[in-house]
Coordinates of C-alpha atoms in Angstrom, one line a residue:
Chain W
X1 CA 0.3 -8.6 -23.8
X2 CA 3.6 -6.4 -24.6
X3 CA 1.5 -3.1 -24.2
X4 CA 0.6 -4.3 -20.3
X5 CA 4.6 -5.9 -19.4
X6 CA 4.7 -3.1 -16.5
X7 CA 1.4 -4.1 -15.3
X8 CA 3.2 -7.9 -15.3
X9 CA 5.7 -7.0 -13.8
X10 CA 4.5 -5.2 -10.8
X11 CA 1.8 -7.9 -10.3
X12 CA 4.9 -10.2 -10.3
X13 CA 6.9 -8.0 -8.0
X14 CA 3.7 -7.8 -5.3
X15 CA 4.3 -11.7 -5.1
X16 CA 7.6 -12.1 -4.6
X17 CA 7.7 -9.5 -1.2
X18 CA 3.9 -11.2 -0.3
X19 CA 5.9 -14.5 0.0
X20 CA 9.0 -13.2 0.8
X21 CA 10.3 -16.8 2.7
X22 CA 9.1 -19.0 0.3
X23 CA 10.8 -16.7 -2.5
X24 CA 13.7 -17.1 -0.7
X25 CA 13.3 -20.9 -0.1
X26 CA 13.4 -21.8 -3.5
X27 CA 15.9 -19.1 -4.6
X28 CA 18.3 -21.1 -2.5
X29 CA 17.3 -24.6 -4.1
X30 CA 18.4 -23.0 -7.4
X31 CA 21.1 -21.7 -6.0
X32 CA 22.3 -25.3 -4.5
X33 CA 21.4 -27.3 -8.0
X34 CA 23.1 -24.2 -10.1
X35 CA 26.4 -24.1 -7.6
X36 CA 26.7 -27.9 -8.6
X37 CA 26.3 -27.2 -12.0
X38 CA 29.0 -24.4 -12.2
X39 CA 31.7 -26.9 -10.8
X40 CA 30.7 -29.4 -13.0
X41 CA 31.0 -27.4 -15.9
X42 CA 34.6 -26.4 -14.4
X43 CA 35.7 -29.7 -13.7
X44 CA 34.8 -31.2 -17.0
X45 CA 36.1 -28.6 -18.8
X46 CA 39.1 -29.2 -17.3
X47 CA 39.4 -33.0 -17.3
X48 CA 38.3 -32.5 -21.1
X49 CA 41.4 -30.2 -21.4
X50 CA 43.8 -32.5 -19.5
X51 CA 42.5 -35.4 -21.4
X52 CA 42.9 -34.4 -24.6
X53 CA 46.7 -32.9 -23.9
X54 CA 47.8 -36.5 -22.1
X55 CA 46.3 -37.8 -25.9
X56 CA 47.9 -35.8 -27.5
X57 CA 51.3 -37.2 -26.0
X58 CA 49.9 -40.9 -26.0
X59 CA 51.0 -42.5 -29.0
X60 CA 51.3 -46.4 -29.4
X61 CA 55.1 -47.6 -30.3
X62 CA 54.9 -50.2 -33.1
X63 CA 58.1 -52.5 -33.6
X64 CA 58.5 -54.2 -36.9
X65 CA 59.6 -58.2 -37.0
X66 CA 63.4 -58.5 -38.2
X67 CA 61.8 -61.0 -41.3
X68 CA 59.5 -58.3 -42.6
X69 CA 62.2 -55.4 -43.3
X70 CA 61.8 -55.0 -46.9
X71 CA 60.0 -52.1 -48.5
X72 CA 57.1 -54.1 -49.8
X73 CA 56.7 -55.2 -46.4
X74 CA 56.8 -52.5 -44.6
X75 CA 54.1 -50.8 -46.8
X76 CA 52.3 -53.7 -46.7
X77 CA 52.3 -53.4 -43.2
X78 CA 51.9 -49.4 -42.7
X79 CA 48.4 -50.0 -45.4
X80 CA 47.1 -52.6 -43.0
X81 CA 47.6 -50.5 -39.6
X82 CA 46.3 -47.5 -41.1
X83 CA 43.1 -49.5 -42.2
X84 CA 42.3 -50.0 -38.1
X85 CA 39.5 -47.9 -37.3
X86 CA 40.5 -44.9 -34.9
X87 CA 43.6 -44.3 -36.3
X88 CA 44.8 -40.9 -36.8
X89 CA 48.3 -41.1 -38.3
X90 CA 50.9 -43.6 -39.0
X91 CA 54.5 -42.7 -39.4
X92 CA 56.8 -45.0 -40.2
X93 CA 60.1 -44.3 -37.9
X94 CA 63.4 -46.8 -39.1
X95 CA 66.1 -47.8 -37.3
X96 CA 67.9 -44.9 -37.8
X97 CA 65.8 -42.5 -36.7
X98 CA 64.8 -45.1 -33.5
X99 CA 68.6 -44.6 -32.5
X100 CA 68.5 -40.9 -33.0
X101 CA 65.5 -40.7 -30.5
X102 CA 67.1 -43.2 -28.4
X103 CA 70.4 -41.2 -28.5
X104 CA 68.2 -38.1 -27.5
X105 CA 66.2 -39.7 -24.4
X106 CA 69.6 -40.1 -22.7
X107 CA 70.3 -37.1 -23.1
X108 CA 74.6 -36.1 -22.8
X109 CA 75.3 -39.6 -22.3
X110 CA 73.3 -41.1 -25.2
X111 CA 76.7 -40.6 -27.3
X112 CA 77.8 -43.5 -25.9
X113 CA 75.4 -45.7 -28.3
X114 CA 76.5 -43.9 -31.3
X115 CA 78.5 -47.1 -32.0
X116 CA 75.7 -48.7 -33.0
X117 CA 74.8 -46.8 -36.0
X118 CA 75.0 -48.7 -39.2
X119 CA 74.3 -52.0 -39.9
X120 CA 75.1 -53.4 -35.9
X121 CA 72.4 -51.5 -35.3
X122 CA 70.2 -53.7 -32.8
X123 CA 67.4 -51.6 -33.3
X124 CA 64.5 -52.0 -35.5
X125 CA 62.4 -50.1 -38.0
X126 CA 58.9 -49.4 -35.8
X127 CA 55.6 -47.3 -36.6
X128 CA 54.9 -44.4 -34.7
X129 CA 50.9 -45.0 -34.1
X130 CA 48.3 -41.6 -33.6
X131 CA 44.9 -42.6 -32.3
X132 CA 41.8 -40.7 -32.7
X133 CA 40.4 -40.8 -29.5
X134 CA 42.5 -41.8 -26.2
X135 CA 39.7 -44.1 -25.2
X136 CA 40.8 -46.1 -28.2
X137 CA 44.1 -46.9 -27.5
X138 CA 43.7 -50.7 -26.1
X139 CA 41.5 -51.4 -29.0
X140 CA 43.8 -50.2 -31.3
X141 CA 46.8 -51.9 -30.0
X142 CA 45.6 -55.3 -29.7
X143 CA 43.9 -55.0 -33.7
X144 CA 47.5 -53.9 -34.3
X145 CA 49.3 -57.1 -32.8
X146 CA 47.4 -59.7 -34.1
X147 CA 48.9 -58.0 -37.7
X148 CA 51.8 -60.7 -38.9
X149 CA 55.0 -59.3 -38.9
X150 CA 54.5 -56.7 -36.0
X151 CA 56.8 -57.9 -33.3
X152 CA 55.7 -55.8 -29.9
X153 CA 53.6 -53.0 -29.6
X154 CA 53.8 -50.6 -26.8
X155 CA 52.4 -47.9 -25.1
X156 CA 52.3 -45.0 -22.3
X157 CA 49.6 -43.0 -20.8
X158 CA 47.1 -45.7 -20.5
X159 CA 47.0 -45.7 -16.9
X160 CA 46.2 -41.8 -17.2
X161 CA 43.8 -42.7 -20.0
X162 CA 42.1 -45.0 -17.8
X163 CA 41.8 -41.9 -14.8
X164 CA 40.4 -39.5 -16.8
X165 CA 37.7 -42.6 -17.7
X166 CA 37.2 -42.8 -13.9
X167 CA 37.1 -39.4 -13.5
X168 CA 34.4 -39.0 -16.9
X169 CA 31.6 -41.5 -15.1
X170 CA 32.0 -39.3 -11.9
X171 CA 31.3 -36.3 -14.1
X172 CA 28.2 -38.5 -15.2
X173 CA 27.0 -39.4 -12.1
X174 CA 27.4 -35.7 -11.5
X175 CA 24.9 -34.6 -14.2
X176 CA 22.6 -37.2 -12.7
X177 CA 22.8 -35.4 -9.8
X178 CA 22.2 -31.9 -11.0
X179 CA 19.1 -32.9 -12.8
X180 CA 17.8 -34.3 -9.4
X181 CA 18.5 -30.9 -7.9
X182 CA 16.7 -28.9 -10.3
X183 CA 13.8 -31.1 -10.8
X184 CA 13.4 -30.1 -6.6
X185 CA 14.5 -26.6 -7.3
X186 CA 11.4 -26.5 -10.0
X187 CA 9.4 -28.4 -7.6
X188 CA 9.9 -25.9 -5.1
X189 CA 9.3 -23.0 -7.4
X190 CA 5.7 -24.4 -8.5
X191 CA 4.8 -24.7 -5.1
X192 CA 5.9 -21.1 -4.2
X193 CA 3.5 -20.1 -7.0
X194 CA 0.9 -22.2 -5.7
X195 CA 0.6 -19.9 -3.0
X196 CA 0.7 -16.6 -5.4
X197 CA -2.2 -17.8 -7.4
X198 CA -3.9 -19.2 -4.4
X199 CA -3.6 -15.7 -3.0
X200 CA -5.2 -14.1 -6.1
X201 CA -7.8 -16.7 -6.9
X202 CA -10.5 -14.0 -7.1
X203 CA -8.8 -11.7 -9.9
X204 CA -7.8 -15.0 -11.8
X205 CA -11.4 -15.9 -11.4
X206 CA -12.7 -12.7 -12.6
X207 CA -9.9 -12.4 -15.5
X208 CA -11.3 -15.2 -16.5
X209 CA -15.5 -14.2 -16.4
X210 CA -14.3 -11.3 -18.0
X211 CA -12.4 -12.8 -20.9
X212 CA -8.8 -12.4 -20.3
X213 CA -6.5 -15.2 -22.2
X214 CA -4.6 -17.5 -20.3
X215 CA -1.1 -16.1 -21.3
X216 CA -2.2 -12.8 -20.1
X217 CA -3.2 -14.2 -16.3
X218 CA 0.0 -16.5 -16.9
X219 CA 2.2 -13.8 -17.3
X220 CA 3.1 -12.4 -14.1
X221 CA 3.3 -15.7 -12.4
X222 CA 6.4 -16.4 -15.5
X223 CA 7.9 -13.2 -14.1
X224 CA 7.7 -13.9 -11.1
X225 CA 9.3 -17.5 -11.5
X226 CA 12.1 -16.1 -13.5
X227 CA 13.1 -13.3 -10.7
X228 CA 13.2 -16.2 -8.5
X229 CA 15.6 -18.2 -10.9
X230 CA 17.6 -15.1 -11.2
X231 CA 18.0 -14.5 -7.4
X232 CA 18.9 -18.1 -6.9
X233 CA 21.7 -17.6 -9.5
X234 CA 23.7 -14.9 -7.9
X235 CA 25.2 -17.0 -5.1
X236 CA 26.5 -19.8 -7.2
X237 CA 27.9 -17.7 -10.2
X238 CA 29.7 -15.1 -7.3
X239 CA 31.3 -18.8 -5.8
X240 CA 31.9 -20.6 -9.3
X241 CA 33.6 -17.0 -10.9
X242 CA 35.2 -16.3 -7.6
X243 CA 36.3 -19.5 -6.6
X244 CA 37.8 -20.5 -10.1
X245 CA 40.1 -17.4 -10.1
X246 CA 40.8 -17.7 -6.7
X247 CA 42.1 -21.1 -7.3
X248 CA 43.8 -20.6 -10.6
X249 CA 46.0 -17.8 -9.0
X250 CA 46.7 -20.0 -6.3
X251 CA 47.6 -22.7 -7.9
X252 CA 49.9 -20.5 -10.7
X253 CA 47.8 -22.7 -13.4
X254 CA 48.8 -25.9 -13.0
X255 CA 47.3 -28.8 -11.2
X256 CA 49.6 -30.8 -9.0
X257 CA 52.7 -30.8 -12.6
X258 CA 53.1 -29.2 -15.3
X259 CA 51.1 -31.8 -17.2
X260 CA 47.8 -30.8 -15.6
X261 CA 47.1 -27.1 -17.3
X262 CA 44.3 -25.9 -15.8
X263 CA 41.9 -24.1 -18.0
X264 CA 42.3 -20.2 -18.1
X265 CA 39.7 -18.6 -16.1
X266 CA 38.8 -15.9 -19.4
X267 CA 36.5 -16.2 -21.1
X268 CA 35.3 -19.6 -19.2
X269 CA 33.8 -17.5 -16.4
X270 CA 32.0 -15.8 -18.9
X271 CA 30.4 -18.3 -20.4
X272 CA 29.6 -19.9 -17.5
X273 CA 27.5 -16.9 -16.3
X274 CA 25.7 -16.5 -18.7
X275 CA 24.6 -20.3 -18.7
X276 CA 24.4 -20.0 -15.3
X277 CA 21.7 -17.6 -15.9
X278 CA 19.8 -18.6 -18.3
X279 CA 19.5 -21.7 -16.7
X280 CA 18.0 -20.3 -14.0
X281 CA 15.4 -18.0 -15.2
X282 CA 14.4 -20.9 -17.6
X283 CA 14.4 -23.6 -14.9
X284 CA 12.2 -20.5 -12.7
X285 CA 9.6 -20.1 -15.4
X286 CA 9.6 -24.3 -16.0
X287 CA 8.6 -24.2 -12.1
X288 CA 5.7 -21.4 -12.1
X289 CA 4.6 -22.7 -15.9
X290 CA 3.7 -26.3 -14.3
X291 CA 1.3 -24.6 -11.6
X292 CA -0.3 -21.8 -13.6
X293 CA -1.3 -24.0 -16.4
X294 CA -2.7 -26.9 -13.9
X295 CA -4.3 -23.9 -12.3
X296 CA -5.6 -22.3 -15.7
X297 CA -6.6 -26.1 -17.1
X298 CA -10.5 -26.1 -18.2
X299 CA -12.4 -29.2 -17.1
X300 CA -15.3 -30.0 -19.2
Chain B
X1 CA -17.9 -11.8 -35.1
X2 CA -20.0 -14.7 -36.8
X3 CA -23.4 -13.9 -37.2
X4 CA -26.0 -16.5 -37.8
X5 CA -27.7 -14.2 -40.1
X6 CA -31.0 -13.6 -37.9
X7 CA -30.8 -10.9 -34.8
X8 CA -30.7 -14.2 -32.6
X9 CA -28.3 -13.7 -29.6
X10 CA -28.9 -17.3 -28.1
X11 CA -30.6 -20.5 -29.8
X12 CA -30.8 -24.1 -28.0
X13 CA -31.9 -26.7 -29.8
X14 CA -32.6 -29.9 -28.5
X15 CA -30.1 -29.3 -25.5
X16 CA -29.7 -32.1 -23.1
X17 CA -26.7 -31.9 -20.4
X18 CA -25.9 -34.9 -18.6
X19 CA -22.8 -34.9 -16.1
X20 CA -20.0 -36.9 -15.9
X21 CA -21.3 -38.4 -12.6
X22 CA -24.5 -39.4 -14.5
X23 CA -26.7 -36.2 -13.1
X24 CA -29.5 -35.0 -15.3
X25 CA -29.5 -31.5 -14.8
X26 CA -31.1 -30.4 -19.0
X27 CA -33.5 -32.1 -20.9
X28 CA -34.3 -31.3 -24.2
X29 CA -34.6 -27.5 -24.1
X30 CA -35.6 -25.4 -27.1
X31 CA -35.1 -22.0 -26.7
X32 CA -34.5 -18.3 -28.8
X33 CA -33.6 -15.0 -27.2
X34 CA -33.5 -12.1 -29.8
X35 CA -31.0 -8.9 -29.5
X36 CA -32.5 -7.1 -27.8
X37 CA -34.7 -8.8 -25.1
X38 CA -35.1 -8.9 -21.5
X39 CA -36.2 -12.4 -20.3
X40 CA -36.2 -14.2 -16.7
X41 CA -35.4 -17.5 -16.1
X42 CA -36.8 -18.9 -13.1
X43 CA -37.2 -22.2 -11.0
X44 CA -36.3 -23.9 -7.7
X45 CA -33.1 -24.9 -6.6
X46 CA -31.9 -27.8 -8.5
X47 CA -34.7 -26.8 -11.6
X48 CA -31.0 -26.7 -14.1
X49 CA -30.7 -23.1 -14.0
X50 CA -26.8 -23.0 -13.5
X51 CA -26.4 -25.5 -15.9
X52 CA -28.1 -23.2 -18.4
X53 CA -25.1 -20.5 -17.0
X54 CA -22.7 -22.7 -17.5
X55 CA -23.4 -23.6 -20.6
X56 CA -23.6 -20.0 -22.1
X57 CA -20.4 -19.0 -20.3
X58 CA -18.8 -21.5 -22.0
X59 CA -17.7 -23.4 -18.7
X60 CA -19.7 -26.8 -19.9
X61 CA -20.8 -28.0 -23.1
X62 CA -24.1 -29.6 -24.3
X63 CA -24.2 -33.6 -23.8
X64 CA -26.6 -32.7 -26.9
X65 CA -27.9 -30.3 -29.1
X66 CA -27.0 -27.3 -30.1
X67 CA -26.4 -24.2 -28.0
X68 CA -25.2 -21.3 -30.1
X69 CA -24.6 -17.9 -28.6
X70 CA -24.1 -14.9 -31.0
X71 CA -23.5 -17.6 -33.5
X72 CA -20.8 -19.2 -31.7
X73 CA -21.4 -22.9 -31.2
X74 CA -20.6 -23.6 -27.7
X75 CA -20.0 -27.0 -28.0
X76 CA -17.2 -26.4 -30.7
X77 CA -15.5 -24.3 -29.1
X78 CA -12.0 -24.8 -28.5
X79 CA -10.6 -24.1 -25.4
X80 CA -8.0 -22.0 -26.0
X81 CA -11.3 -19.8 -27.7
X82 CA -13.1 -19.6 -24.7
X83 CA -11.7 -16.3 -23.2
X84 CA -12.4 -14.3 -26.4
X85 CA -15.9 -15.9 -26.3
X86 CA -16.3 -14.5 -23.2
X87 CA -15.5 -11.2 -24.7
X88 CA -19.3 -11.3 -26.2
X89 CA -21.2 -11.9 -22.8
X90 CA -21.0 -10.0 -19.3
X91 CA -21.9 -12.5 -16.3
X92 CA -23.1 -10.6 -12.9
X93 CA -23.3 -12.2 -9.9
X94 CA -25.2 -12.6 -6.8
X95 CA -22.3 -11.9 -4.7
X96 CA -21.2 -9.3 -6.2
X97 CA -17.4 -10.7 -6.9
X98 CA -15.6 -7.5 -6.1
X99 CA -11.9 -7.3 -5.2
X100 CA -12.0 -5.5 -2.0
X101 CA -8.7 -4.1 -2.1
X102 CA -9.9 -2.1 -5.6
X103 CA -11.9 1.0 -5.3
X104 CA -14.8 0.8 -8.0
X105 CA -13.0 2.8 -10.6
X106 CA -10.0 0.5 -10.7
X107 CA -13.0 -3.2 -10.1
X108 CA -14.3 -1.7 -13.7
X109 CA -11.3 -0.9 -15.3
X110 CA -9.8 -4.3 -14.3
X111 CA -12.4 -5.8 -16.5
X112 CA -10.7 -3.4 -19.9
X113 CA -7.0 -4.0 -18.3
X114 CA -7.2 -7.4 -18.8
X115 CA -8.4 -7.8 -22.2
X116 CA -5.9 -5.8 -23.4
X117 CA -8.2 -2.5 -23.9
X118 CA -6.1 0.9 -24.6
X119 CA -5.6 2.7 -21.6
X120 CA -7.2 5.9 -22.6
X121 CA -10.3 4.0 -24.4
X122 CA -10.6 1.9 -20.7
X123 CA -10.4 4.9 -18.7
X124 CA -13.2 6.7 -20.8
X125 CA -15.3 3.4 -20.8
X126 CA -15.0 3.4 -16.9
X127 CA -16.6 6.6 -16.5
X128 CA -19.2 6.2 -19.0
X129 CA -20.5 3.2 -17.6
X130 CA -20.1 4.6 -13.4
X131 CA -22.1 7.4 -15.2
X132 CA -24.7 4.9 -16.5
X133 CA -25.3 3.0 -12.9
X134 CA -25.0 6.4 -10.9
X135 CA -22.1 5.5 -9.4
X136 CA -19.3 8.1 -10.5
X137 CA -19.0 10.3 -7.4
X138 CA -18.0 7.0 -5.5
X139 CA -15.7 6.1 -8.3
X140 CA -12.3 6.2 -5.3
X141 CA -14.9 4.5 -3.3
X142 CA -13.5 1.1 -1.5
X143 CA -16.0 -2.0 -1.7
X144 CA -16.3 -2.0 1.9
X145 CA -18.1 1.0 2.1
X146 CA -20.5 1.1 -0.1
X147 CA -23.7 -0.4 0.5
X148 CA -25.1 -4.1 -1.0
X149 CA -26.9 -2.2 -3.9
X150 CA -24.1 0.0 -5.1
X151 CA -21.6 -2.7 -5.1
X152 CA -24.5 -4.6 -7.6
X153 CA -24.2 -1.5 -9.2
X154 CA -20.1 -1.8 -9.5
X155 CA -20.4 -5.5 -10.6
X156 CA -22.9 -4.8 -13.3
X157 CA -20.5 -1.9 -14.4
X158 CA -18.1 -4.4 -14.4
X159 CA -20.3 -6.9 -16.6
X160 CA -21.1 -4.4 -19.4
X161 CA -18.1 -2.2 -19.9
X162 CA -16.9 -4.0 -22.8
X163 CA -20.5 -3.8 -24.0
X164 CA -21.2 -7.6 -23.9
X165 CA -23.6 -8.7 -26.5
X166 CA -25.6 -11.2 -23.4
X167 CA -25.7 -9.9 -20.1
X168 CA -26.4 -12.8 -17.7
X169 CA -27.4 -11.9 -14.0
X170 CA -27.0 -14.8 -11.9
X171 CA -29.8 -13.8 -9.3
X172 CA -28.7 -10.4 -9.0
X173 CA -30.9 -9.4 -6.4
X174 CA -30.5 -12.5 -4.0
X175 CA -28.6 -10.6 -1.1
X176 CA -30.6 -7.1 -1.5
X177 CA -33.6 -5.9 0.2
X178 CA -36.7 -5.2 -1.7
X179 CA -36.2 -1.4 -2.7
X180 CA -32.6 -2.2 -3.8
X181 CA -33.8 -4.7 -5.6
X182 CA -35.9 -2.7 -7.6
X183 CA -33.2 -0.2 -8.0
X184 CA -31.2 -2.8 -9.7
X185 CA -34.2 -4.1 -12.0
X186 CA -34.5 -1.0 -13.1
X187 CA -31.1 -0.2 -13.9
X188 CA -31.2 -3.3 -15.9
X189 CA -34.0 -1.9 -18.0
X190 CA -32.1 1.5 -18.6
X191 CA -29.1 -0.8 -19.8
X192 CA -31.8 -3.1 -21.5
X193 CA -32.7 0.0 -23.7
X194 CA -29.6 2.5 -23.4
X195 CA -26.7 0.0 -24.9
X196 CA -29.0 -2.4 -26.4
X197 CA -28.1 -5.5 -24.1
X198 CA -29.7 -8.6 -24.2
X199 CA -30.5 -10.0 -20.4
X200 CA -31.2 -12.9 -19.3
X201 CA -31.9 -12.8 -15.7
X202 CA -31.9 -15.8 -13.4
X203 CA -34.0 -15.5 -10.3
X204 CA -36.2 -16.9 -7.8
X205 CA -38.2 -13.7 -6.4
X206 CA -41.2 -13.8 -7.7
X207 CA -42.2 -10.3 -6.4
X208 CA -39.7 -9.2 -9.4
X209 CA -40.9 -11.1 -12.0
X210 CA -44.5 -9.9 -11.4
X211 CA -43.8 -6.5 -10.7
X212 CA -41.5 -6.1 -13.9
X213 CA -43.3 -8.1 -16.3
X214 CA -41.2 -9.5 -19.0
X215 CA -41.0 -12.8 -21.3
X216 CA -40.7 -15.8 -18.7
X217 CA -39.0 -19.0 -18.5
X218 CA -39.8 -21.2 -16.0
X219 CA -37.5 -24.2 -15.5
X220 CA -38.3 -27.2 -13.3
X221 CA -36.2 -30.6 -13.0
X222 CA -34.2 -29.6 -16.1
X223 CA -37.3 -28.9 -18.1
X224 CA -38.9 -25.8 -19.8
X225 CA -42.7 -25.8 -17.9
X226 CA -43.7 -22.4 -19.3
X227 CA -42.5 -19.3 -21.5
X228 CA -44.5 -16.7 -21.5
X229 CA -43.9 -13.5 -23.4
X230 CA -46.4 -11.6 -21.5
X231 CA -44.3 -12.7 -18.0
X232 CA -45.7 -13.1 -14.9
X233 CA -45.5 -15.7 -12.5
X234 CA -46.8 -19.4 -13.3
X235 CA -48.3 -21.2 -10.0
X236 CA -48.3 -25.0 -10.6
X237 CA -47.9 -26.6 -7.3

């Protein structure tokens, strides 16, 4: 089969000009379903990006009750939080150092609370709480308030938290759609190669009287499929590649503050690409697979 | 190659085909063609001869029985086996099956192409065999102009250049006038005796199968009537 490839692939060649429109038909429905999939892969490589830095900085603010201040207690109470599934890391923060980081969110005028250090200090001891997995971070709260002696627990970022949710079931709803689009893009490409083995029914039928195997007939109509796969892909990796850099230098890298870092377009783009790709030629061959082998399919 | 051990190229035993739409076209047929033979089969329309094709091409399988070509068991064989079964028999037909847009040379090397032969090997084959049915100085010839019995002449080329074990002729001489048809007959004998081919030729002219007497099978309503080994027509109407 190796030993004949250039054979294949001029066989292949002859029909993709003899149906030039149809070629070009479903070369643009892989092109549409691929251009989706490039953003997608953007976007959720970016929300994945932002998400995970906004987690990084979400972190649940555990005060401790004024009746549970001894150090038996507040191991006690450290053992039980960091028993809580989804917990990353507990450090325990006292009252001290809560009036230091106090003192330092004001900035120059924090000074001012200096007078409370020592034992006036209305502050008290707290936990510092890491969770696994933003998604957690409710979950984890609540399991940590019902624990006796915690007196509030706090946190920041969950409204974010709870975007880049909404934001994650788009993304899923996206997929959903790019599997619709390439199931038509491979319905398309079986029907183009209807129409190729159609117009060489008399050589299949003779390949066959003569003895030739099935992958050998199959062969060129695979080629075939995956040139198409390959045309369709230039479009939407020269807009994905193109567009990404475009906007990343526009944007200096940052979506709407300094929060949202955009992913760097290198080696992304690469990747991409290459998926891209590969994607296509396989979803091209997936295509002219179904209709040769229903062609090719003995019925006795 | 499995060999049953005698020089028998096809055996039926107790074949009976019955399609899936509940048509009778075989009953119980016993038959042996040794290497080596020449044999007609003939009958009216309808009488099960392309049945009896279809079931040495390997395109059906027996209901019952046992049809076993070159020692291959038809009826066990896989799909996926059929094309290199295939390999052991050439089928030539009465419409020649040419592809028009291929002058003969490339028709017969088409045949080698696809089975993977060696180029060099093919391209020797091709010539030896447009040698052996007097066809090599229209070798860049197109279909189109040659006439009906030269293009019979490319098909059978076609059939034995990977020197088929069984050469079946699915009424070869159906769209040819009578001196053509001759022509062709006797080109069959010449490959008959020259590469050793077993025929088996289907037909309906009886002028043929009197003229060129050779064994005999007459088939009528999916029965064998008559097998004669001194040939010769059989009138029982």
């Amino acid at each position: 089969m190796i030993r004949r490839i250039g054979r294949h692939f001029r066989e292949a060649f002859h029909g993709l000009i003899r149906h030039g429109a149809m070629t070009l038909s479903s070369a643009a429905a892989i092109s549409l379903a691929l251009l989706f999939v490039g953003i997608f892969i953007l976007i959720s490589q970016n929300i994945r990006d932002i998400t995970y830095s906004i987690e990084e900085s979400v972190q649940i603010h555990v005060k401790i009750d004024r009746n549970y201040e001894t150090q038996d207690q507040i191991n006690i109470l450290q053992i039980q939080i960091t028993e809580i599934p989804g917990i990353k890391e507990v450090i325990f923060s006292s009252k001290d150092q809560e009036l230091d980081s106090l003192i330092e969110s004001f900035g120059e005028d924090g000074q001012i609370f200096e007078s409370y250090r020592g034992d006036s200090n209305p502050l008290r001891h707290a936990f510092l709480v890491d969770v696994i997995d933003g998604n957690l971070i409710e979950r984890v709260a609540l399991s940590i308030e019902r624990i006796a002696g915690v007196e509030t627990v706090r946190y920041g970022g969950a409204k974010t938290v709870e975007l880049m949710n909404v934001l994650d079931s788009v993304r899923n709803w996206g997929y959903i759609l790019v599997i619709g689009l390439i199931v038509i893009a491979v319905f398309l490409i079986s029907n183009t190669i209807k129409l190729s083995i159609a117009s060489r029914r008399d050589e299949i039928a003779i390949m066959r009287t003569v003895g030739a195997k099935n992958g050998f007939i199959r062969m060129p109509f695979l080629i075939e499929g995956m040139v198409i796969g390959i045309l369709g892909s230039i479009m939407p990796i020269g807009i994905t590649v193109g567009g990404y850099f475009y906007l990343y230098e526009l944007l200096g890298g940052f979506l709407i503050s300094q929060m949202f870092v955009l992913h760097p377009p290198l080696p992304l783009l690469y990747y991409i690409g290459t998926a891209l790709v590969i994607l296509a030629m396989i979803v091209g061959m997936m295509g002219s697979f179904v209709s040769v082998t229903k062609h090719l399919r003995w019925k006795r | 190659m499995i060999r049953n051990g005698s020089d028998n190229v096809l055996v039926m035993r107790n074949v009976s085909k019955t399609y899936k739409n509940g048509v009778n076209a075989l009953y119980n047929i016993n038959l042996t063609i040794e290497q080596g033979e020449f044999v007609y089969i003939i009958g009216p329309t309808g009488s099960g001869k392309s049945t009896l094709i279809k079931l040495l091409d390997g395109e059906e399988i027996p209901s019952k029985g046992l049809v076993e070509v070159v020692g291959i068991n038809i009826g066990k064989l896989r799909h996926s086996k059929v094309p290199v079964y295939r390999r052991n028999i050439g089928v030539v037909f009465q419409d020649f099956k040419l592809l028009e847009k291929k002058t003969v040379f490339e028709n017969v090397y088409f045949a080698l192409e696809v089975i993977n032969m060696p180029k060099l090997k093919a391209r020797q084959r091709v010539r030896e065999v447009l040698q052996l049915v007097g066809l090599s100085e229209k070798a860049n010839s197109y279909p189109h102009e040659l006439s009906g019995g030269q293009q019979q002449r490319t098909a059978i080329a076609r059939a034995i250049a990977n020197r088929p074990k069984l050469l079946i002729c699915d009424e070869p001489t159906g769209n040819l006038d009578p001196q053509k048809s001759n022509d062709i007959i006797q080109l069959l004998e010449k490959i008959n005796e020259e590469e050793k081919t077993t025929i088996l030729m289907v037909t309906h002219d009886v002028n043929i199968v009197n003229q060129f007497r050779r064994r005999t099978i007459a088939l009528q309503e999916g029965h064998v009537v008559a097998d004669l080994s001194e040939g010769g027509y059989i009138r029982n109407d």
